Amino acid sequence: MAARREVGRRLGVSHSVVVRLHQKFQATNSVLERPRSGRPKETTQREDRFIRRQALQQRGTTANIIRGQLRVATNTNVSTKTICKRLHEVGLRSCRPAVRPRLTVTAAHRQARLAFCHNHARWTRQQWADVLFSDESRFNLHHHDGRARVWRPQGERYNIGLVQERVAFVGGTIMMWGGGAFSFRHRTPLYHIIVGNLTGQGYRDEIVAPLVLPALHQIGVQAVFQDDNATPHRARLVNNFIQQAGVTRMNWPACSPDFNPIEHLWDELDRRVRNNHPPPRNLQQLLQFLQIEWQAIPQAFCRKLVNSMRNRTAEGIAKRGTHTHY
């Protein structure tokens, strides 16, 4: 008895715990809990494989559809919650699909993307640093990107403070030329496209001549200009003007925003604008915030994006010209 009390004192447990463990050891030669049967599973291993196979073969299906297919195939009726549990057990969870531009069925886009990656696979960081990337983007006054989350218990979904209110027609739109011409050391001003859609003449007179050419001259004779295949960019008068100016233009594959690092710069700019408190209340304030936050983005962030080009082309080759994660 004294020995048991001494053991309990040293282990910091009561005397009764030591007594029960000693009795269990004498009876079973172990102090571990014996396995218990518990509630039996509602599905067999064969049915679990069927559930997994249906989810992998039809990635866009729902748990309720798989439940119906299981009932028809095996006459086993389970809840959708059980279907979800079986899929979670094998690492499958319902997620939002990534959104990317459509690549043609004929594989022409994929072949062009793959050729671009092969042609630039051996480019150094310095070569990518001499590229002037550019693009246009639209910014809405009221923006909802689906990223906002709130912590709440059940039953409080519609409580005040937990509801994200939306405004119809997004409150107006501003189109900016992604002064997106930024490079390793240089960044152009952010340009507001004021009247309607951008035309070839407007692109030449308002963007290429006053903004692109001075930026290319700052980089040097080795500078390369990148823009996508939008109709105004490839207008004949724009092509002639760029050729006469002696500008080296990058052959950019269609449907390839994931290769353009400026897309991430737009995302960063939008986040910075949305983090202002209070947020912009009208289009004039939105334009002002865009100009301020554009200048506030650290050049180190742009440098990091440009340095990612080697990884982008390498992943494009590995994916055989299909979508990358960028």
Short mmCIF file of C-alpha atoms in Angstrom, two decimals, residues 39-258:
data_model
loop_
_atom_site.label_atom_id
_atom_site.label_comp_id
_atom_site.label_asym_id
_atom_site.label_seq_id
_atom_site.Cartn_x
_atom_site.Cartn_y
_atom_site.Cartn_z
CA ARG A 39 -20.27 2.07 -34.18
CA PRO A 40 -19.89 0.13 -37.45
CA LYS A 41 -19.34 2.11 -40.67
CA GLU A 42 -22.33 2.59 -42.91
CA THR A 43 -20.31 1.79 -46.05
CA THR A 44 -18.01 -1.04 -47.00
CA GLN A 45 -14.51 -0.66 -48.44
CA ARG A 46 -15.90 -1.44 -51.89
CA GLU A 47 -18.51 1.31 -51.53
CA ASP A 48 -15.83 3.72 -50.29
CA ARG A 49 -13.82 3.05 -53.46
CA PHE A 50 -16.95 3.64 -55.55
CA ILE A 51 -17.52 7.03 -53.87
CA ARG A 52 -13.92 8.06 -54.46
CA ARG A 53 -13.98 6.89 -58.08
CA GLN A 54 -17.16 8.85 -58.85
CA ALA A 55 -15.67 12.04 -57.40
CA LEU A 56 -12.44 11.65 -59.39
CA GLN A 57 -14.21 10.83 -62.65
CA GLN A 58 -16.67 13.74 -62.33
CA ARG A 59 -14.80 16.52 -60.58
CA GLY A 60 -17.74 18.90 -60.75
CA THR A 61 -20.28 16.54 -59.21
CA THR A 62 -21.95 17.02 -55.83
CA ALA A 63 -22.23 14.81 -52.75
CA ASN A 64 -25.96 14.46 -53.34
CA ILE A 65 -25.42 13.16 -56.89
CA ILE A 66 -22.81 10.64 -55.66
CA ARG A 67 -25.28 9.57 -52.97
CA GLY A 68 -27.87 8.82 -55.65
CA GLN A 69 -25.34 6.94 -57.80
CA LEU A 70 -24.30 4.84 -54.80
CA ARG A 71 -27.93 3.97 -54.05
CA VAL A 72 -28.53 2.88 -57.65
CA ALA A 73 -25.30 0.87 -57.91
CA THR A 74 -25.24 -0.86 -54.50
CA ASN A 75 -28.71 -0.28 -53.00
CA THR A 76 -26.98 1.44 -50.07
CA ASN A 77 -28.69 4.55 -48.77
CA VAL A 78 -26.48 6.96 -46.81
CA SER A 79 -26.57 10.69 -46.10
CA THR A 80 -24.67 13.33 -48.03
CA LYS A 81 -22.70 13.98 -44.83
CA THR A 82 -21.41 10.40 -44.95
CA ILE A 83 -20.39 10.90 -48.60
CA CYS A 84 -18.43 14.00 -47.60
CA LYS A 85 -16.75 12.13 -44.73
CA ARG A 86 -15.59 9.34 -47.04
CA LEU A 87 -14.16 11.87 -49.50
CA HIS A 88 -12.43 13.80 -46.71
CA GLU A 89 -10.83 10.56 -45.51
CA VAL A 90 -9.02 10.21 -48.87
CA GLY A 91 -8.02 13.88 -49.05
CA LEU A 92 -10.77 15.15 -51.37
CA ARG A 93 -12.51 18.40 -50.40
CA SER A 94 -14.91 20.69 -52.20
CA CYS A 95 -13.03 23.78 -53.43
CA ARG A 96 -13.68 26.64 -55.81
CA PRO A 97 -12.18 25.90 -59.25
CA ALA A 98 -9.41 28.18 -60.47
CA VAL A 99 -10.53 30.58 -63.22
CA ARG A 100 -8.30 30.86 -66.30
CA PRO A 101 -8.76 31.94 -69.95
CA ARG A 102 -10.02 29.25 -72.26
CA LEU A 103 -7.38 27.53 -74.38
CA THR A 104 -8.63 26.35 -77.79
CA VAL A 105 -9.47 22.73 -78.32
CA THR A 106 -7.20 22.62 -81.37
CA ALA A 107 -4.21 23.13 -79.03
CA ALA A 108 -3.01 26.15 -81.02
CA HIS A 109 -2.86 28.27 -77.88
CA ARG A 110 -1.07 25.56 -75.93
CA GLN A 111 1.50 25.14 -78.68
CA ALA A 112 2.13 28.88 -78.84
CA ARG A 113 2.51 29.06 -75.05
CA LEU A 114 4.88 26.11 -75.05
CA ALA A 115 6.97 27.64 -77.86
CA PHE A 116 7.20 30.92 -75.91
CA CYS A 117 8.45 29.06 -72.83
CA HIS A 118 11.05 27.12 -74.81
CA ASN A 119 12.29 30.29 -76.53
CA HIS A 120 12.76 32.08 -73.19
CA ALA A 121 13.72 29.16 -70.96
CA ARG A 122 17.40 30.19 -70.85
CA TRP A 123 16.82 33.89 -70.31
CA THR A 124 18.69 35.28 -67.35
CA ARG A 125 17.27 37.56 -64.68
CA GLN A 126 19.08 40.47 -66.26
CA GLN A 127 17.39 39.83 -69.60
CA TRP A 128 13.98 39.72 -67.94
CA ALA A 129 14.90 42.89 -66.04
CA ASP A 130 15.19 44.72 -69.38
CA VAL A 131 11.62 43.82 -70.40
CA LEU A 132 8.98 46.53 -70.10
CA PHE A 133 5.75 44.70 -69.17
CA SER A 134 2.41 46.42 -69.78
CA ASP A 135 -1.32 45.83 -69.58
CA GLU A 136 -4.72 47.43 -68.94
CA SER A 137 -7.07 46.75 -66.08
CA ARG A 138 -10.50 47.87 -64.86
CA PHE A 139 -11.20 48.86 -61.27
CA ASN A 140 -14.71 48.98 -59.82
CA LEU A 141 -15.83 51.41 -57.16
CA HIS A 142 -17.57 48.61 -55.26
CA HIS A 143 -15.67 45.39 -55.52
CA HIS A 144 -16.52 41.89 -54.31
CA ASP A 145 -13.87 39.24 -54.96
CA GLY A 146 -15.26 36.49 -52.70
CA ARG A 147 -12.21 36.54 -50.41
CA ALA A 148 -13.88 38.15 -47.39
CA ARG A 149 -14.56 35.77 -44.50
CA VAL A 150 -16.20 36.18 -41.09
CA TRP A 151 -16.05 34.02 -37.97
CA ARG A 152 -19.51 33.12 -36.70
CA PRO A 153 -21.33 30.32 -34.87
CA GLN A 154 -24.32 28.57 -36.37
CA GLY A 155 -27.53 30.56 -36.50
CA GLU A 156 -25.88 34.01 -36.89
CA ARG A 157 -25.43 34.10 -40.66
CA TYR A 158 -27.62 37.17 -41.17
CA ASN A 159 -26.70 39.11 -38.05
CA ILE A 160 -25.68 42.74 -38.45
CA GLY A 161 -21.94 42.97 -38.96
CA LEU A 162 -21.72 39.51 -40.50
CA VAL A 163 -23.40 40.39 -43.82
CA GLN A 164 -21.41 41.79 -46.75
CA GLU A 165 -23.69 44.22 -48.58
CA ARG A 166 -23.39 44.58 -52.35
CA VAL A 167 -24.21 47.45 -54.67
CA ALA A 168 -25.73 46.77 -58.09
CA PHE A 169 -23.65 47.71 -61.16
CA VAL A 170 -20.48 48.00 -58.96
CA GLY A 171 -20.91 51.79 -58.68
CA GLY A 172 -18.88 52.66 -61.78
CA THR A 173 -15.61 51.56 -63.41
CA ILE A 174 -12.22 53.11 -64.11
CA MET A 175 -9.92 51.71 -66.79
CA MET A 176 -6.20 52.14 -66.25
CA TRP A 177 -3.29 51.39 -68.53
CA GLY A 178 -1.24 49.22 -66.42
CA GLY A 179 1.51 51.68 -66.51
CA GLY A 180 2.11 48.04 -66.25
CA ALA A 181 5.22 48.94 -68.00
CA PHE A 182 7.42 48.30 -65.04
CA SER A 183 10.83 46.71 -65.08
CA PHE A 184 13.62 45.79 -62.72
CA ARG A 185 14.50 49.44 -62.14
CA HIS A 186 11.78 51.51 -63.82
CA ARG A 187 8.03 51.96 -63.58
CA THR A 188 5.85 54.18 -65.77
CA PRO A 189 3.12 56.44 -64.39
CA LEU A 190 -0.33 54.95 -64.06
CA TYR A 191 -2.45 56.20 -66.98
CA HIS A 192 -6.22 56.73 -66.81
CA ILE A 193 -8.03 55.87 -70.04
CA ILE A 194 -10.78 58.49 -69.88
CA VAL A 195 -13.06 58.20 -72.91
CA GLY A 196 -14.67 54.87 -73.85
CA ASN A 197 -12.67 51.85 -74.96
CA LEU A 198 -9.05 52.12 -76.01
CA THR A 199 -8.45 52.40 -79.79
CA GLY A 200 -5.31 51.85 -81.82
CA GLN A 201 -4.80 55.56 -82.35
CA GLY A 202 -5.38 56.29 -78.67
CA TYR A 203 -2.95 53.56 -77.71
CA ARG A 204 -0.27 55.04 -79.96
CA ASP A 205 -0.82 58.72 -79.13
CA GLU A 206 -1.69 58.51 -75.42
CA ILE A 207 0.38 55.56 -74.19
CA VAL A 208 3.14 54.31 -76.50
CA ALA A 209 4.52 57.68 -77.56
CA PRO A 210 4.43 59.62 -74.25
CA LEU A 211 4.91 56.75 -71.75
CA VAL A 212 6.41 53.63 -73.30
CA LEU A 213 9.16 55.18 -75.43
CA PRO A 214 10.67 57.31 -72.59
CA ALA A 215 10.66 54.28 -70.28
CA LEU A 216 12.40 52.14 -72.91
CA HIS A 217 15.05 54.84 -73.42
CA GLN A 218 15.72 54.84 -69.67
CA ILE A 219 16.33 51.09 -69.71
CA GLY A 220 18.71 51.28 -72.66
CA VAL A 221 19.19 49.89 -76.14
CA GLN A 222 18.68 46.34 -74.85
CA ALA A 223 15.10 47.14 -73.73
CA VAL A 224 12.24 44.88 -74.88
CA PHE A 225 8.60 45.98 -74.92
CA GLN A 226 5.86 43.52 -73.91
CA ASP A 227 2.16 43.98 -74.55
CA ASP A 228 -0.59 41.45 -75.18
CA ASN A 229 -2.52 40.74 -78.37
CA ALA A 230 -5.48 43.05 -77.75
CA THR A 231 -6.87 44.55 -80.96
CA PRO A 232 -5.66 48.14 -80.26
CA HIS A 233 -2.15 46.87 -79.50
CA ARG A 234 -1.86 45.08 -82.84
CA ALA A 235 -3.39 47.82 -85.01
CA ARG A 236 -1.41 48.54 -88.19
CA LEU A 237 -0.69 52.14 -87.25
CA VAL A 238 0.66 50.99 -83.87
CA ASN A 239 2.87 48.33 -85.47
CA ASN A 240 4.26 50.85 -87.97
CA PHE A 241 4.95 53.40 -85.25
CA ILE A 242 6.78 50.88 -83.06
CA GLN A 243 8.88 49.65 -85.99
CA GLN A 244 9.84 53.20 -86.98
CA ALA A 245 10.84 53.92 -83.38
CA GLY A 246 13.21 50.93 -83.46
CA VAL A 247 11.53 49.20 -80.51
CA THR A 248 12.13 45.50 -79.90
CA ARG A 249 8.75 43.93 -79.27
CA MET A 250 8.22 40.60 -77.53
CA ASN A 251 6.16 37.99 -79.37
CA TRP A 252 3.52 37.33 -76.74
CA PRO A 253 1.29 34.19 -76.86
CA ALA A 254 -2.46 34.68 -76.73
CA CYS A 255 -4.51 33.79 -73.62
CA SER A 256 -1.46 33.97 -71.35
CA PRO A 257 -2.09 36.38 -68.47
CA ASP A 258 -0.43 33.87 -66.13
#
